[in-house]
Coordinates of C-alpha atoms in Angstrom, one line a residue:
M28 CA -11.0 -21.7 25.8
A29 CA -7.1 -21.4 25.7
V30 CA -7.3 -23.5 22.2
A31 CA -9.9 -21.0 21.0
L32 CA -7.6 -18.1 21.3
I33 CA -4.7 -19.6 19.3
P34 CA -6.0 -18.7 15.9
L35 CA -6.6 -15.1 17.2
L36 CA -3.2 -14.8 18.6
V37 CA -2.1 -16.3 15.1
A38 CA -4.0 -14.0 13.0
T39 CA -2.9 -11.0 15.3
W40 CA 0.8 -12.1 14.9
T41 CA 0.4 -12.6 11.1
F42 CA -1.7 -9.3 10.6
G43 CA 1.0 -7.2 12.5
R44 CA 3.7 -8.5 10.3
S45 CA 1.4 -7.8 7.2
Y46 CA 0.6 -4.2 8.4
R47 CA 4.2 -3.7 9.3
T48 CA 5.4 -4.6 5.9
S49 CA 2.8 -2.8 4.3
E50 CA 3.3 0.2 6.3
I51 CA 7.1 0.1 5.5
G52 CA 6.4 -0.3 1.8
Q53 CA 3.9 2.7 2.0
V54 CA 6.8 4.8 3.9
D55 CA 9.3 3.8 1.1
S56 CA 6.9 4.9 -1.7
R57 CA 6.3 8.5 0.4
L58 CA 10.3 8.7 0.9
T59 CA 11.1 7.8 -3.0
A60 CA 8.3 10.2 -4.1
T61 CA 9.3 13.2 -1.9
A62 CA 13.0 12.6 -3.2
G63 CA 12.0 12.8 -6.6
G64 CA 9.9 15.9 -5.9
L65 CA 13.1 17.4 -3.8
E66 CA 15.1 17.0 -7.1
G67 CA 12.4 19.1 -9.2
Q68 CA 12.6 21.9 -6.3
L69 CA 16.2 21.9 -6.5
E70 CA 16.4 22.7 -10.2
A71 CA 13.8 25.2 -9.8
A72 CA 15.8 26.9 -6.9
T73 CA 19.0 26.7 -9.0
S74 CA 17.8 28.1 -12.0
R75 CA 16.1 31.3 -9.8
T76 CA 19.2 31.5 -8.1
S77 CA 21.2 32.0 -11.4
R78 CA 18.7 34.6 -12.9
L79 CA 18.3 36.4 -9.7
G80 CA 22.4 36.8 -9.3
L81 CA 22.9 37.8 -13.0
S82 CA 19.8 40.6 -13.1
T83 CA 21.4 41.7 -9.7
A84 CA 24.9 41.6 -11.4
R85 CA 23.2 43.8 -14.3
S86 CA 21.5 46.3 -12.4
P87 CA 23.0 49.9 -12.4
R88 CA 22.0 50.6 -8.9
V89 CA 24.4 47.6 -7.5
Q90 CA 27.3 48.6 -10.2
R91 CA 26.8 52.2 -8.8
A92 CA 27.1 50.6 -5.2
L93 CA 30.0 48.4 -6.2
L94 CA 32.1 51.5 -7.7
R95 CA 31.6 53.3 -4.2
G96 CA 32.9 50.1 -2.4
S97 CA 29.6 49.6 -0.9
I98 CA 27.9 46.0 0.2
T99 CA 24.4 45.5 -1.0
R100 CA 22.3 42.5 0.4
R101 CA 18.8 41.3 -0.4
V102 CA 16.4 38.3 0.1
S103 CA 14.1 37.5 -2.5
R104 CA 11.4 35.4 -1.1
S105 CA 9.8 32.4 -3.3
P106 CA 7.8 29.3 -2.8
N107 CA 10.9 27.2 -4.3
G108 CA 13.2 28.8 -1.5
D109 CA 14.3 32.3 -0.3
V110 CA 17.2 33.5 -2.7
H111 CA 19.7 35.5 -0.8
V112 CA 21.6 38.0 -2.7
E113 CA 24.9 39.9 -1.7
A114 CA 26.7 42.0 -3.9
A115 CA 30.5 43.1 -2.8
P116 CA 33.6 44.7 -4.0
G117 CA 36.5 42.2 -5.3
S118 CA 36.3 38.9 -6.9
Q119 CA 36.0 36.3 -4.2
A120 CA 32.7 34.9 -3.9
S121 CA 31.0 35.8 -0.3
P122 CA 31.1 33.1 2.2
V123 CA 27.5 31.2 2.4
P124 CA 26.4 28.4 4.5
A125 CA 27.8 25.2 3.7
A126 CA 24.4 23.5 2.7
S127 CA 23.4 25.7 0.0
V128 CA 22.8 26.3 -3.6
S129 CA 25.1 29.1 -4.8
R130 CA 25.9 31.2 -8.2
T131 CA 28.3 33.9 -8.2
A132 CA 28.9 36.4 -11.1
L133 CA 31.4 38.8 -11.6
V134 CA 30.3 42.6 -12.4
R135 CA 32.4 44.7 -14.5
A136 CA 32.3 48.5 -15.5
G137 CA 33.7 48.4 -19.0
H138 CA 37.1 46.2 -18.9
H139 CA 37.4 46.8 -15.2
L140 CA 36.2 44.3 -12.5
I141 CA 34.6 46.4 -9.8
G142 CA 33.0 43.4 -7.8
H143 CA 30.8 40.3 -7.8
V144 CA 27.2 39.2 -6.6
T145 CA 26.6 35.9 -4.9
A146 CA 23.4 34.5 -5.0
W147 CA 22.4 31.3 -2.8
V148 CA 19.5 29.2 -1.1
P149 CA 20.2 27.4 1.7
I150 CA 19.2 23.8 1.5
A151 CA 17.6 23.8 4.9
D152 CA 14.9 26.3 3.6
L153 CA 13.8 24.0 0.7
L154 CA 13.8 20.8 3.0
S155 CA 11.9 23.0 5.7
R156 CA 9.1 23.5 3.0
L157 CA 9.1 19.9 2.1
S158 CA 8.7 18.7 5.3
A159 CA 5.7 21.2 6.0
K160 CA 4.2 20.2 2.5
T161 CA 4.8 16.1 2.9
G162 CA 4.9 15.5 6.7
L163 CA 8.3 13.9 6.3
E164 CA 11.2 15.3 8.6
A165 CA 14.1 16.3 6.3
A166 CA 17.6 17.2 7.0
A167 CA 20.4 18.6 5.3
A168 CA 24.2 16.8 5.7
V169 CA 27.5 17.9 4.9
H170 CA 30.2 15.2 4.3
G171 CA 27.8 12.4 5.9
R172 CA 26.9 14.9 9.2
I173 CA 23.7 16.5 9.7
V174 CA 23.8 20.4 9.8
A175 CA 20.5 21.7 9.5
G176 CA 17.2 19.5 10.4
P177 CA 16.1 16.9 12.7
L178 CA 19.2 15.0 14.3
R179 CA 21.6 17.8 13.7
G180 CA 25.1 16.7 14.4
S181 CA 24.6 12.9 13.9
A182 CA 26.8 11.2 11.5
I183 CA 24.7 9.5 8.6
T184 CA 25.8 7.1 6.4
G185 CA 22.3 5.9 5.4
P186 CA 21.4 4.3 1.9
T187 CA 21.2 6.6 -1.4
A188 CA 20.0 4.4 -4.0
A189 CA 16.7 2.9 -1.9
P190 CA 15.4 3.5 1.5
G191 CA 16.9 1.7 4.6
V192 CA 17.6 1.6 8.4
V193 CA 19.6 3.6 10.1
R194 CA 19.9 3.6 14.2
L195 CA 21.0 6.5 16.0
G196 CA 21.1 7.3 19.6
G197 CA 19.5 3.9 20.3
E198 CA 16.6 4.9 17.9
R199 CA 15.6 3.2 14.5
Y200 CA 15.1 5.5 11.7
R201 CA 13.6 4.8 8.2
V202 CA 15.9 6.9 5.9
L203 CA 16.8 7.7 2.1
R204 CA 19.8 10.0 1.8
R205 CA 19.9 11.9 -1.7
P206 CA 23.4 13.3 -2.8
L207 CA 23.1 17.0 -4.1
G208 CA 26.5 17.3 -5.3
H209 CA 29.9 18.6 -3.5
G210 CA 29.3 16.9 -0.2
V211 CA 26.0 17.9 0.4
S212 CA 23.0 15.5 0.8
A213 CA 19.3 15.7 1.7
V214 CA 18.2 13.4 4.2
L215 CA 14.7 12.0 4.2
I216 CA 13.9 10.4 7.9
V217 CA 10.9 8.7 9.2
P218 CA 11.2 7.4 12.9
Y219 CA 10.3 3.6 13.5
S220 CA 8.0 4.9 16.4
K221 CA 5.6 6.4 13.8
I222 CA 5.4 3.2 12.0
E223 CA 4.8 1.3 14.9
S224 CA 2.3 3.9 15.8
S225 CA 0.4 3.2 12.8
V226 CA 1.1 -0.4 12.7
Y227 CA -0.9 -0.4 16.2
H228 CA -3.9 1.7 15.2
R229 CA -4.4 -0.9 12.2
E230 CA -4.0 -4.1 14.6
L231 CA -6.3 -2.7 17.0
P232 CA -9.4 -3.2 15.0
T233 CA -8.3 -6.7 14.3
V234 CA -7.9 -7.5 17.5
A235 CA -11.0 -6.4 18.7
A236 CA -12.9 -8.0 16.1
G237 CA -11.3 -11.2 16.8
A238 CA -12.2 -11.0 20.7
V239 CA -15.9 -9.8 19.8
T240 CA -16.4 -12.5 17.4
L241 CA -14.8 -15.5 19.9
L242 CA -16.9 -13.7 22.7
A243 CA -19.9 -14.0 20.6
L244 CA -19.3 -17.3 19.3
G245 CA -18.7 -18.7 22.8
L246 CA -21.8 -17.2 24.1
L247 CA -23.4 -18.9 21.3
A248 CA -22.1 -22.2 22.2
V249 CA -22.8 -21.5 26.4
L250 CA -26.6 -20.7 25.1
A251 CA -27.1 -23.8 23.2
L252 CA -25.1 -26.4 24.9
P253 CA -27.3 -27.8 27.8
R254 CA -29.8 -28.6 25.2
L255 CA -27.7 -29.7 22.7
T256 CA -26.0 -32.3 24.9
S257 CA -29.1 -33.5 26.2
L258 CA -30.5 -33.9 22.9
R259 CA -27.8 -35.4 21.2
A260 CA -27.1 -37.8 24.0
R261 CA -30.6 -39.3 23.6
A262 CA -30.4 -39.2 19.5
N263 CA -26.4 -40.9 19.9
G264 CA -27.2 -43.2 22.4
G265 CA -25.2 -40.8 24.7
D266 CA -22.6 -39.8 22.7
W267 CA -20.7 -36.5 24.2
R268 CA -18.3 -36.3 21.3
R269 CA -20.8 -34.3 18.9
P270 CA -21.1 -31.0 21.4
V271 CA -17.6 -30.9 21.7
A272 CA -17.2 -31.2 18.0
L273 CA -19.8 -28.5 17.4
V274 CA -18.0 -26.2 19.6
G275 CA -14.5 -26.8 18.1
N276 CA -16.2 -25.9 14.8
V277 CA -17.5 -22.6 16.4
A278 CA -14.0 -22.1 17.2
V279 CA -12.7 -22.7 13.7
A280 CA -14.9 -20.9 11.8
A281 CA -14.8 -17.7 13.8
H282 CA -13.3 -15.9 11.0
D283 CA -14.9 -17.1 7.8
P284 CA -18.4 -16.4 7.1
D285 CA -19.2 -19.4 4.7
A286 CA -18.1 -21.8 7.4
L287 CA -20.3 -19.8 10.2
L288 CA -23.3 -20.2 8.5
P289 CA -23.6 -23.8 8.7
V290 CA -22.4 -24.0 12.3
I291 CA -25.0 -21.3 13.3
L292 CA -27.6 -23.7 11.7
E293 CA -26.4 -26.9 13.3
T294 CA -26.8 -25.0 16.8
A295 CA -29.9 -23.5 16.3
L296 CA -31.4 -26.6 15.1
V297 CA -30.1 -29.0 17.7
A298 CA -31.1 -26.4 20.5
T299 CA -34.5 -25.8 19.4
D300 CA -35.2 -29.8 18.7
A301 CA -36.2 -28.5 15.0
D302 CA -36.6 -31.7 12.4
G303 CA -34.7 -29.8 9.6
G304 CA -33.5 -26.0 8.6
A305 CA -31.8 -23.8 6.2
V306 CA -29.9 -20.7 5.7
V307 CA -31.2 -18.6 2.8
W308 CA -28.8 -15.7 1.6
E309 CA -30.1 -13.1 -1.0
G310 CA -32.9 -15.7 -2.3
K311 CA -30.3 -18.8 -2.6
E312 CA -30.0 -21.7 0.1
I313 CA -26.7 -21.7 1.5
A314 CA -27.0 -24.6 3.8
S315 CA -29.5 -27.2 5.2
L316 CA -29.7 -29.8 7.3
G317 CA -32.3 -32.3 8.7
D318 CA -36.0 -32.8 7.1
T319 CA -36.6 -29.8 4.9
S320 CA -39.3 -31.5 2.8
A321 CA -42.7 -29.8 3.1
P322 CA -42.6 -28.6 6.5
R323 CA -45.9 -27.8 8.3
R324 CA -44.6 -25.4 10.6
V325 CA -41.4 -22.6 10.0
L326 CA -39.8 -20.3 12.3
S327 CA -38.1 -17.8 10.2
L328 CA -35.6 -15.3 11.5
P329 CA -33.5 -12.5 9.6
L330 CA -30.0 -13.0 9.8
G331 CA -28.3 -10.2 7.8
D332 CA -26.4 -7.0 9.1
E333 CA -28.1 -3.8 10.5
G334 CA -28.1 -2.1 6.9
R335 CA -29.9 -5.3 5.4
P336 CA -31.3 -7.7 7.9
E337 CA -33.4 -9.2 5.6
A338 CA -30.4 -10.4 3.3
G339 CA -30.1 -13.7 5.2
R340 CA -32.8 -16.0 7.0
L341 CA -32.6 -18.8 9.5
L342 CA -35.4 -21.1 8.7
L343 CA -36.4 -23.8 11.2
Y344 CA -38.6 -26.3 10.2
R345 CA -40.8 -28.8 12.4
D346 CA -43.4 -31.3 11.2
K347 CA -45.7 -32.2 14.4
H348 CA -45.3 -29.6 16.9
D349 CA -45.2 -25.8 17.4
F350 CA -42.4 -24.2 18.3
S351 CA -42.7 -23.0 22.2
E352 CA -41.8 -19.3 23.2
R353 CA -38.9 -20.7 24.9
D354 CA -37.8 -22.1 21.5
Q355 CA -38.4 -19.0 19.9
E356 CA -36.5 -16.8 22.2
L357 CA -33.5 -19.3 22.3
A358 CA -33.6 -19.3 18.4
R359 CA -33.5 -15.3 18.5
S360 CA -30.8 -15.4 20.7
L361 CA -28.7 -17.8 19.0
V362 CA -29.2 -15.9 15.7
A363 CA -28.7 -12.3 17.3
Q364 CA -24.8 -13.9 18.7
G365 CA -24.6 -15.4 15.4
R366 CA -25.3 -11.8 13.2
I367 CA -22.5 -10.7 15.5
A368 CA -20.3 -13.3 14.6
L369 CA -20.7 -13.1 10.9
E370 CA -20.3 -9.0 11.1
N371 CA -17.0 -9.6 13.0
A372 CA -15.8 -12.3 10.8
R373 CA -16.7 -9.9 7.7
L374 CA -14.9 -7.1 9.2
H375 CA -11.7 -9.4 10.1
N376 CA -11.6 -10.3 6.4
L377 CA -11.9 -6.9 5.1
V378 CA -9.1 -5.7 7.3
R379 CA -7.1 -9.1 6.2
R380 CA -7.6 -7.8 2.8
Q381 CA -6.5 -4.4 3.6
A382 CA -3.2 -5.5 4.5
Q383 CA -2.6 -6.8 1.1
T384 CA -4.1 -4.6 -1.1
D385 CA -3.1 -1.3 -2.5
E386 CA -5.8 1.0 -1.1
L387 CA -5.6 3.6 -4.1
T388 CA -5.5 1.2 -7.2
D389 CA -7.3 -2.1 -5.4
L390 CA -4.5 -4.3 -6.9
A391 CA -2.1 -6.5 -4.8
N392 CA 0.3 -4.4 -2.9
R393 CA 4.2 -5.3 -2.7
R394 CA 3.9 -7.7 0.1
R395 CA 1.1 -9.9 -1.5
F396 CA 3.0 -9.6 -4.8
M397 CA 6.4 -10.7 -3.2
S398 CA 4.9 -13.4 -1.4
A399 CA 3.1 -14.9 -4.4
L400 CA 6.3 -14.3 -6.5
E401 CA 8.0 -16.7 -3.7
Q402 CA 5.5 -19.3 -4.0
E403 CA 5.2 -19.2 -7.9
I404 CA 8.9 -19.6 -8.3
A405 CA 9.0 -22.7 -5.9
R406 CA 6.0 -23.9 -7.8
T407 CA 8.0 -23.6 -11.4
S408 CA 11.0 -24.8 -10.0
R409 CA 9.2 -27.9 -9.2
F410 CA 7.2 -28.8 -12.0
G411 CA 9.3 -27.1 -14.6
T412 CA 6.2 -24.8 -15.9
P413 CA 7.0 -21.3 -17.5
L414 CA 6.7 -18.1 -15.3
S415 CA 7.2 -14.8 -16.3
L416 CA 7.4 -11.5 -14.8
V417 CA 6.1 -7.9 -16.4
L418 CA 7.5 -4.8 -14.8
F419 CA 6.0 -1.2 -16.1
D420 CA 6.0 2.1 -14.9
L421 CA 4.3 5.5 -16.3
D422 CA 6.5 7.7 -18.3
R423 CA 6.9 10.9 -16.9
F424 CA 4.3 10.3 -14.4
K425 CA 6.0 13.3 -12.6
R426 CA 4.7 15.8 -14.8
V427 CA 1.2 14.8 -14.4
N428 CA 1.5 15.5 -10.5
D429 CA 3.5 18.8 -11.0
H430 CA 1.5 20.4 -13.7
C431 CA -2.3 18.7 -13.4
G432 CA -2.0 18.0 -9.0
H433 CA -2.1 14.9 -7.2
Q434 CA -5.7 14.1 -7.4
V435 CA -5.2 13.9 -11.2
G436 CA -2.3 11.9 -10.7
D437 CA -4.1 9.5 -8.5
L438 CA -7.0 9.4 -11.1
V439 CA -4.3 8.2 -14.0
L440 CA -3.3 5.3 -11.4
R441 CA -6.7 4.1 -10.9
R442 CA -7.6 4.3 -14.7
T443 CA -4.1 2.2 -15.6
A444 CA -5.0 -0.2 -12.8
D445 CA -8.5 -0.6 -14.4
A446 CA -6.7 -1.2 -17.9
V447 CA -4.6 -3.7 -16.0
R448 CA -7.8 -5.8 -14.5
V449 CA -9.4 -5.9 -18.0
R450 CA -6.2 -7.2 -19.5
V451 CA -4.9 -10.0 -17.0
R452 CA -6.2 -13.6 -16.5
E453 CA -7.7 -15.2 -13.3
T454 CA -4.6 -17.0 -12.8
D455 CA -2.3 -13.9 -12.9
L456 CA -1.6 -11.6 -10.1
A457 CA -1.3 -7.6 -10.9
A458 CA 0.3 -5.4 -8.2
R459 CA 1.3 -1.6 -7.7
I460 CA 4.8 -1.8 -6.0
G461 CA 5.6 1.6 -6.0
G462 CA 4.6 5.3 -6.9
E463 CA 3.9 4.4 -10.5
E464 CA 5.4 1.1 -11.0
F465 CA 3.5 -2.2 -11.3
A466 CA 4.3 -5.5 -11.5
I467 CA 2.5 -8.3 -13.4
L468 CA 3.0 -12.2 -12.6
L469 CA 2.1 -14.5 -15.2
P470 CA 2.0 -18.4 -14.1
G471 CA 2.1 -20.6 -17.4
S472 CA 3.6 -17.8 -19.8
D473 CA 6.7 -17.9 -21.3
A474 CA 8.6 -14.7 -22.3
A475 CA 7.3 -14.8 -25.9
G476 CA 3.7 -14.9 -24.5
A477 CA 4.5 -12.2 -22.0
V478 CA 5.6 -9.7 -24.7
T479 CA 2.7 -10.2 -26.1
F480 CA 0.8 -9.4 -22.9
A481 CA 2.7 -6.4 -22.3
E482 CA 2.6 -5.1 -25.9
N483 CA -1.1 -5.4 -25.9
L484 CA -1.1 -3.7 -22.5
R485 CA 0.9 -0.8 -23.4
V486 CA -1.5 -0.1 -26.3
D487 CA -4.5 -0.3 -23.8
I488 CA -2.9 2.1 -21.4
R489 CA -2.3 4.8 -24.2
R490 CA -5.7 4.3 -26.1
E491 CA -8.1 3.8 -22.8
V492 CA -6.1 5.5 -19.9
V493 CA -7.5 9.0 -20.7
V494 CA -8.1 11.6 -18.0
Q495 CA -9.4 15.1 -18.2
G496 CA -6.8 17.8 -17.5
V497 CA -3.9 15.8 -19.0
R498 CA -2.9 17.0 -22.6
W499 CA -0.9 14.6 -23.5
P500 CA -1.3 10.7 -23.6
T501 CA -0.3 8.4 -20.9
T502 CA 2.2 5.9 -21.8
A503 CA 4.3 3.1 -20.1
S504 CA 7.6 1.6 -20.6
F505 CA 7.9 -2.2 -20.1
G506 CA 10.5 -4.7 -19.1
V507 CA 9.8 -8.5 -19.2
A508 CA 12.0 -11.4 -17.6
E509 CA 11.3 -15.1 -17.9
F510 CA 12.4 -17.1 -15.1
R511 CA 15.1 -19.8 -15.7
K512 CA 16.6 -22.5 -13.4
G513 CA 18.7 -21.3 -10.9
M514 CA 17.2 -17.9 -10.5
S515 CA 16.0 -16.2 -7.0
I516 CA 13.6 -13.7 -6.6
E517 CA 16.0 -11.2 -7.0
T518 CA 17.8 -12.2 -9.8
L519 CA 14.3 -12.5 -11.7
V520 CA 13.2 -8.9 -10.5
G521 CA 16.5 -7.6 -11.3
A522 CA 16.4 -9.0 -15.2
A523 CA 13.1 -7.3 -15.4
D524 CA 14.0 -4.3 -14.0
R525 CA 17.0 -3.7 -16.2
A526 CA 14.8 -4.6 -19.1
L527 CA 12.5 -1.8 -17.8
Y528 CA 15.4 0.7 -17.6
Q529 CA 16.4 -0.3 -21.1
A530 CA 12.8 0.4 -22.6
K531 CA 13.2 3.9 -20.3
A532 CA 16.5 4.5 -22.2
K533 CA 15.3 3.8 -25.9
G534 CA 12.6 6.3 -26.0
R535 CA 9.8 5.1 -23.2
D536 CA 6.5 3.7 -24.7
R537 CA 7.8 0.6 -25.4
V538 CA 8.4 -3.0 -24.5
C539 CA 12.0 -4.5 -23.7
T540 CA 13.0 -8.3 -22.9
A541 CA 15.8 -9.5 -20.7
A542 CA 18.5 -10.7 -22.4
A543 CA 19.0 -14.6 -22.2
G544 CA 21.3 -15.5 -19.2
D545 CA 20.6 -12.2 -17.5
T546 CA 21.1 -13.1 -14.0
D547 CA 22.8 -10.0 -12.4
G548 CA 21.1 -8.5 -9.5
P549 CA 19.1 -5.4 -9.5
R550 CA 20.2 -2.2 -10.7
S551 CA 20.9 0.5 -8.1

């Protein structure tokens, strides 16, 4: 029994790591996307602050108040941040909170300076709205210390180019710090406790499915073992190893439906003393044992799931004697346990697939892609076969989300994935590795072949990714790099990344190739 638990423990540990890596990847994508959205909100707030400050400075009512030496204050409400405005005598700008977007305009009457107007938006307001919209914690920092939002007063030195790990007060956080100028930064925060909670809730069905599978198969083996032992002892001259081997097969096949079916068949065959048997699934014979030629008596039992019980059937054959009531009851009990085992094996494989698949596009996720890249680099280094990497992302994708909504943006991503699936070969691996960024691994292709592939895919995306509501063509920029001897994963990805950046800089909607000998690290 302890040995049978080993596969479950290994699977739980493996999937736990997979879920954790997958969850961190999703969190990083959210942090990066939210940081990009913050930049758009900041631009809108800055523009509105300037416009409101100038319109206030030109207001005759405000100018008359300044001539009287009065101070005027107002607050203008907006989805892009509440703009605070103060008009006061003198030329010195009014004091504003340190973490603010502010603009000051001087007010003149003829050639005489009569005062100033200062308009500002507290960045804390922007971040508060951002938190409410995205569910991420957001804070404002000035010169490396948080002044507004969660973790106020903490010193923060988190990464600015990509999300990373920061420890504060004994707790770990996933953090992305985005400088906003003049020593002010926006800090996007996700506690690792939330990541671990999500991983736990994803691990739980896997552990439960594995435990139920082993329990069902254990019951199946217990039911069949007494009769199996006596029958096999007579058939094999008292060889006790066959029953033990069969129970071992049950444990090994616990999470593989294709391997489970022959085990269920053999267990039922021996337990009922049938002459032969077969498993038929969706009209096709999957497995057979013993004498299956022209049987006179057939015991047929459904083996499918609750939704489609007739999808599969277990057929047991006898030539001379009918199946007794006891034989039929035992066979039905074995089949019932076998159906539970099959369903849990299916759920186990489903959970495993979800840990390696991007749920929006159904392509591989970043974790699976990096694992495959590591394996292909090792294979290429050993055998000297070509290997190329293609990175691409959709041009101005933020405009789609901003103008058409995130549902339309998701549809564009799914249509792009469809175009990728049509173009890739069975030996290739396509993945979504970020918000609108994709990667394709091309084993056996050199740089020239990869460029041809990328150019064809670029045309496919422009021609076929058409979504109602998007009034401009969907285009993508591509970077191609071929693996060279001595390259690491980081240098290969960095070379393709710089080629992609070059394609963006040259005007987008094009393919660029990494220069020969480009082995620097990835761009920051």
